[in-house]
mmCIF file of C-alpha atoms in Angstrom:
data_model
loop_
_atom_site.group_PDB
_atom_site.id
_atom_site.type_symbol
_atom_site.label_atom_id
_atom_site.label_comp_id
_atom_site.label_asym_id
_atom_site.label_seq_id
_atom_site.Cartn_x
_atom_site.Cartn_y
_atom_site.Cartn_z
ATOM 1 C CA MET I 1 8.795 -132.743 -163.580
ATOM 2 C CA ALA I 2 5.937 -132.244 -160.999
ATOM 3 C CA LYS I 3 6.889 -132.058 -157.300
ATOM 4 C CA ARG I 4 4.234 -134.680 -156.492
ATOM 5 C CA HIS I 5 5.379 -136.964 -158.960
ATOM 6 C CA LEU I 6 9.080 -136.606 -157.880
ATOM 7 C CA ALA I 7 7.495 -137.514 -154.345
ATOM 8 C CA ARG I 8 6.200 -140.582 -155.355
ATOM 9 C CA GLU I 9 9.777 -141.778 -156.652
ATOM 10 C CA ILE I 10 10.958 -141.082 -153.569
ATOM 11 C CA ILE I 11 8.453 -143.020 -151.638
ATOM 12 C CA MET I 12 8.835 -145.787 -154.312
ATOM 13 C CA GLN I 13 12.500 -145.944 -153.975
ATOM 14 C CA SER I 14 12.104 -145.723 -150.062
ATOM 15 C CA LEU I 15 9.644 -148.487 -149.933
ATOM 16 C CA TYR I 16 11.905 -150.681 -152.349
ATOM 17 C CA GLN I 17 14.772 -150.327 -150.205
ATOM 18 C CA TRP I 18 12.765 -151.104 -146.874
ATOM 19 C CA ASP I 19 11.164 -154.365 -148.568
ATOM 20 C CA PHE I 20 14.567 -155.358 -150.169
ATOM 21 C CA ARG I 21 16.109 -155.190 -146.665
ATOM 22 C CA GLU I 22 12.941 -157.301 -144.962
ATOM 23 C CA LYS I 23 11.005 -154.281 -143.686
ATOM 24 C CA PRO I 24 13.518 -153.099 -140.984
ATOM 25 C CA THR I 25 11.363 -150.096 -139.460
ATOM 26 C CA GLY I 26 14.493 -148.789 -137.470
ATOM 27 C CA VAL I 27 16.559 -147.684 -140.666
ATOM 28 C CA LEU I 28 13.482 -146.421 -142.349
ATOM 29 C CA PRO I 29 13.845 -142.633 -141.454
ATOM 30 C CA ALA I 30 17.640 -142.606 -142.836
ATOM 31 C CA ILE I 31 16.395 -144.379 -146.396
ATOM 32 C CA ILE I 32 14.016 -141.474 -146.415
ATOM 33 C CA ALA I 33 16.440 -138.995 -145.819
ATOM 34 C CA GLN I 34 18.888 -140.362 -147.875
ATOM 35 C CA ASN I 35 16.650 -140.737 -150.739
ATOM 36 C CA ILE I 36 15.016 -137.092 -150.424
ATOM 37 C CA GLU I 37 18.783 -135.764 -150.239
ATOM 38 C CA GLU I 38 19.777 -137.788 -153.604
ATOM 39 C CA PHE I 39 16.709 -137.438 -155.735
ATOM 40 C CA GLY I 40 14.419 -134.746 -154.034
ATOM 41 C CA GLY I 41 16.308 -131.343 -154.929
ATOM 42 C CA GLY I 42 14.050 -128.450 -154.550
ATOM 43 C CA ILE I 43 10.996 -130.434 -153.638
ATOM 44 C CA ASP I 44 11.644 -129.609 -149.560
ATOM 45 C CA ASP I 45 7.662 -128.712 -149.429
ATOM 46 C CA ALA I 46 7.071 -132.249 -150.348
ATOM 47 C CA ASN I 47 9.103 -133.645 -147.399
ATOM 48 C CA GLU I 48 5.767 -134.043 -145.406
ATOM 49 C CA PHE I 49 3.850 -135.612 -148.033
ATOM 50 C CA ILE I 50 6.557 -138.337 -148.728
ATOM 51 C CA GLU I 51 7.047 -138.896 -144.934
ATOM 52 C CA LYS I 52 3.533 -139.142 -144.003
ATOM 53 C CA THR I 53 2.663 -141.504 -147.017
ATOM 54 C CA ILE I 54 5.413 -143.721 -146.469
ATOM 55 C CA GLU I 55 4.408 -143.959 -142.610
ATOM 56 C CA GLY I 56 0.528 -144.583 -143.925
ATOM 57 C CA ILE I 57 1.699 -147.246 -146.143
ATOM 58 C CA ILE I 58 4.025 -148.858 -143.409
ATOM 59 C CA GLU I 59 1.238 -148.698 -140.615
ATOM 60 C CA ASN I 60 -1.411 -150.279 -143.342
ATOM 61 C CA THR I 61 0.838 -152.727 -144.782
ATOM 62 C CA GLY I 62 -1.542 -155.757 -143.895
ATOM 63 C CA GLU I 63 -4.596 -154.099 -145.083
ATOM 64 C CA ILE I 64 -2.687 -152.917 -148.255
ATOM 65 C CA ASP I 65 -1.196 -156.214 -148.980
ATOM 66 C CA LYS I 66 -4.694 -158.199 -148.591
ATOM 67 C CA LEU I 67 -6.015 -156.046 -151.236
ATOM 68 C CA ILE I 68 -3.318 -156.387 -153.451
ATOM 69 C CA THR I 69 -3.673 -160.222 -153.296
ATOM 70 C CA GLN I 70 -7.194 -159.912 -153.467
ATOM 71 C CA PHE I 71 -7.172 -157.877 -157.166
ATOM 72 C CA ALA I 72 -3.835 -159.978 -158.278
ATOM 73 C CA ASP I 73 -5.256 -163.377 -157.168
ATOM 74 C CA ASN I 74 -2.921 -165.358 -159.673
ATOM 75 C CA TRP I 75 0.099 -163.462 -158.515
ATOM 76 C CA PRO I 76 1.182 -163.896 -154.656
ATOM 77 C CA LEU I 77 2.902 -161.072 -153.266
ATOM 78 C CA THR I 78 6.321 -162.979 -153.102
ATOM 79 C CA GLN I 79 6.227 -163.665 -156.700
ATOM 80 C CA MET I 80 5.939 -159.982 -157.749
ATOM 81 C CA SER I 81 8.859 -157.654 -158.580
ATOM 82 C CA LEU I 82 10.196 -155.756 -155.304
ATOM 83 C CA VAL I 83 9.369 -152.298 -157.798
ATOM 84 C CA ASP I 84 5.394 -153.658 -158.824
ATOM 85 C CA ARG I 85 4.884 -154.775 -155.133
ATOM 86 C CA ASN I 86 5.563 -151.568 -153.715
ATOM 87 C CA ILE I 87 4.330 -149.104 -156.374
ATOM 88 C CA LEU I 88 0.991 -151.130 -155.952
ATOM 89 C CA ARG I 89 1.320 -150.592 -151.933
ATOM 90 C CA LEU I 90 1.862 -146.749 -152.700
ATOM 91 C CA GLY I 91 -1.164 -146.900 -155.335
ATOM 92 C CA VAL I 92 -3.642 -148.701 -152.895
ATOM 93 C CA TYR I 93 -2.671 -146.196 -150.150
ATOM 94 C CA GLU I 94 -3.265 -143.420 -152.251
ATOM 95 C CA MET I 95 -6.730 -144.749 -153.291
ATOM 96 C CA LYS I 96 -8.055 -146.280 -150.044
ATOM 97 C CA TYR I 97 -6.266 -143.686 -147.257
ATOM 98 C CA ASN I 98 -5.735 -140.657 -148.950
ATOM 99 C CA ASP I 99 -9.138 -138.844 -149.554
ATOM 100 C CA ASP I 100 -6.823 -135.491 -151.193
ATOM 101 C CA ILE I 101 -5.998 -137.931 -154.357
ATOM 102 C CA PRO I 102 -8.716 -138.960 -156.437
ATOM 103 C CA PRO I 103 -8.422 -142.731 -157.317
ATOM 104 C CA LYS I 104 -7.790 -141.980 -161.024
ATOM 105 C CA VAL I 105 -4.833 -140.074 -160.230
ATOM 106 C CA ALA I 106 -3.371 -142.787 -157.639
ATOM 107 C CA ILE I 107 -3.895 -145.136 -160.776
ATOM 108 C CA ASN I 108 -2.387 -142.977 -163.477
ATOM 109 C CA GLU I 109 0.689 -142.120 -161.343
ATOM 110 C CA ALA I 110 1.379 -145.854 -160.217
ATOM 111 C CA ILE I 111 1.041 -146.999 -163.902
ATOM 112 C CA GLU I 112 3.672 -144.042 -164.747
ATOM 113 C CA LEU I 113 6.136 -145.399 -162.170
ATOM 114 C CA ALA I 114 5.227 -148.844 -163.381
ATOM 115 C CA LYS I 115 6.197 -147.670 -166.649
ATOM 116 C CA ALA I 116 9.539 -145.923 -165.695
ATOM 117 C CA TYR I 117 10.845 -148.196 -162.998
ATOM 118 C CA GLY I 118 9.305 -152.061 -163.912
ATOM 119 C CA GLY I 119 9.716 -154.194 -166.472
ATOM 120 C CA PRO I 120 8.120 -154.233 -169.736
ATOM 121 C CA ALA I 121 4.729 -155.496 -168.679
ATOM 122 C CA SER I 122 4.770 -153.543 -165.283
ATOM 123 C CA GLY I 123 2.358 -150.817 -166.542
ATOM 124 C CA LYS I 124 0.020 -153.205 -167.875
ATOM 125 C CA PHE I 125 0.337 -155.364 -164.568
ATOM 126 C CA VAL I 126 -0.236 -152.283 -162.209
ATOM 127 C CA ASN I 127 -3.230 -151.191 -164.164
ATOM 128 C CA GLY I 128 -4.833 -154.379 -164.407
ATOM 129 C CA VAL I 129 -4.615 -154.659 -160.406
ATOM 130 C CA LEU I 130 -5.169 -151.327 -159.453
ATOM 131 C CA GLY I 131 -8.187 -151.229 -162.301
ATOM 132 C CA ALA I 132 -9.986 -153.883 -161.059
ATOM 133 C CA MET I 133 -9.833 -152.847 -157.409
ATOM 134 C CA TYR I 134 -11.301 -149.433 -158.493
ATOM 135 C CA ALA I 135 -14.079 -150.903 -160.426
ATOM 136 C CA LYS I 136 -14.857 -153.320 -157.336
ATOM 137 C CA LEU I 137 -14.605 -150.538 -154.596
ATOM 138 C CA PHE I 138 -14.531 -147.031 -156.022
ATOM 139 C CA LYS I 139 -16.282 -146.661 -159.361
ATOM 140 C CA ASP I 140 -19.873 -146.419 -157.794
ATOM 141 C CA LYS I 141 -18.409 -144.213 -155.201
ATOM 142 C CA ASP I 142 -17.093 -141.542 -157.498
ATOM 143 C CA ALA I 143 -20.223 -141.756 -159.637
ATOM 144 C CA HIS I 144 -22.255 -141.207 -156.365
ATOM 145 C CA ALA I 145 -19.914 -138.017 -155.400
ATOM 146 C CA ALA I 146 -20.022 -136.346 -158.719
ATOM 147 C CA TYR I 147 -24.042 -136.882 -158.969
ATOM 148 C CA LYS I 148 -23.969 -135.177 -155.758
ATOM 149 C CA LYS I 149 -21.874 -132.287 -156.927
ATOM 150 C CA GLU I 150 -24.238 -131.583 -159.748
ATOM 151 C CA ASP I 151 -27.225 -131.060 -157.103
#
């Protein structure tokens, strides 16, 4: 399994626990450490990615949740499963705040996490929300960047 994919699984699991416990930031380092120890054997070089990503998601949760709500207009955050909600947070964070990850990679990784950890319709739900966000906010930007590279 690719290290980044395993790192995203640990991020999702940590966010799930944080959200389940009603977002106590004080215990977040312990949650992350426990998940890295339990599930992250052999990915020590991904620890910084895990910690920085979770930190970024927590710092930007308000804006991330607004975007999720905007693009999942028929699904209030409180009605989404904890798994789907936190996979969407990870996907939105990677699309909007991590310039090292192409939006399409962020979407694909989120869909794979949803298929593995969510319910029967989670993959389609995550794809629909992140796909709508991509079409509205990133598609033209990606096309413009590709055009500039050809110059």
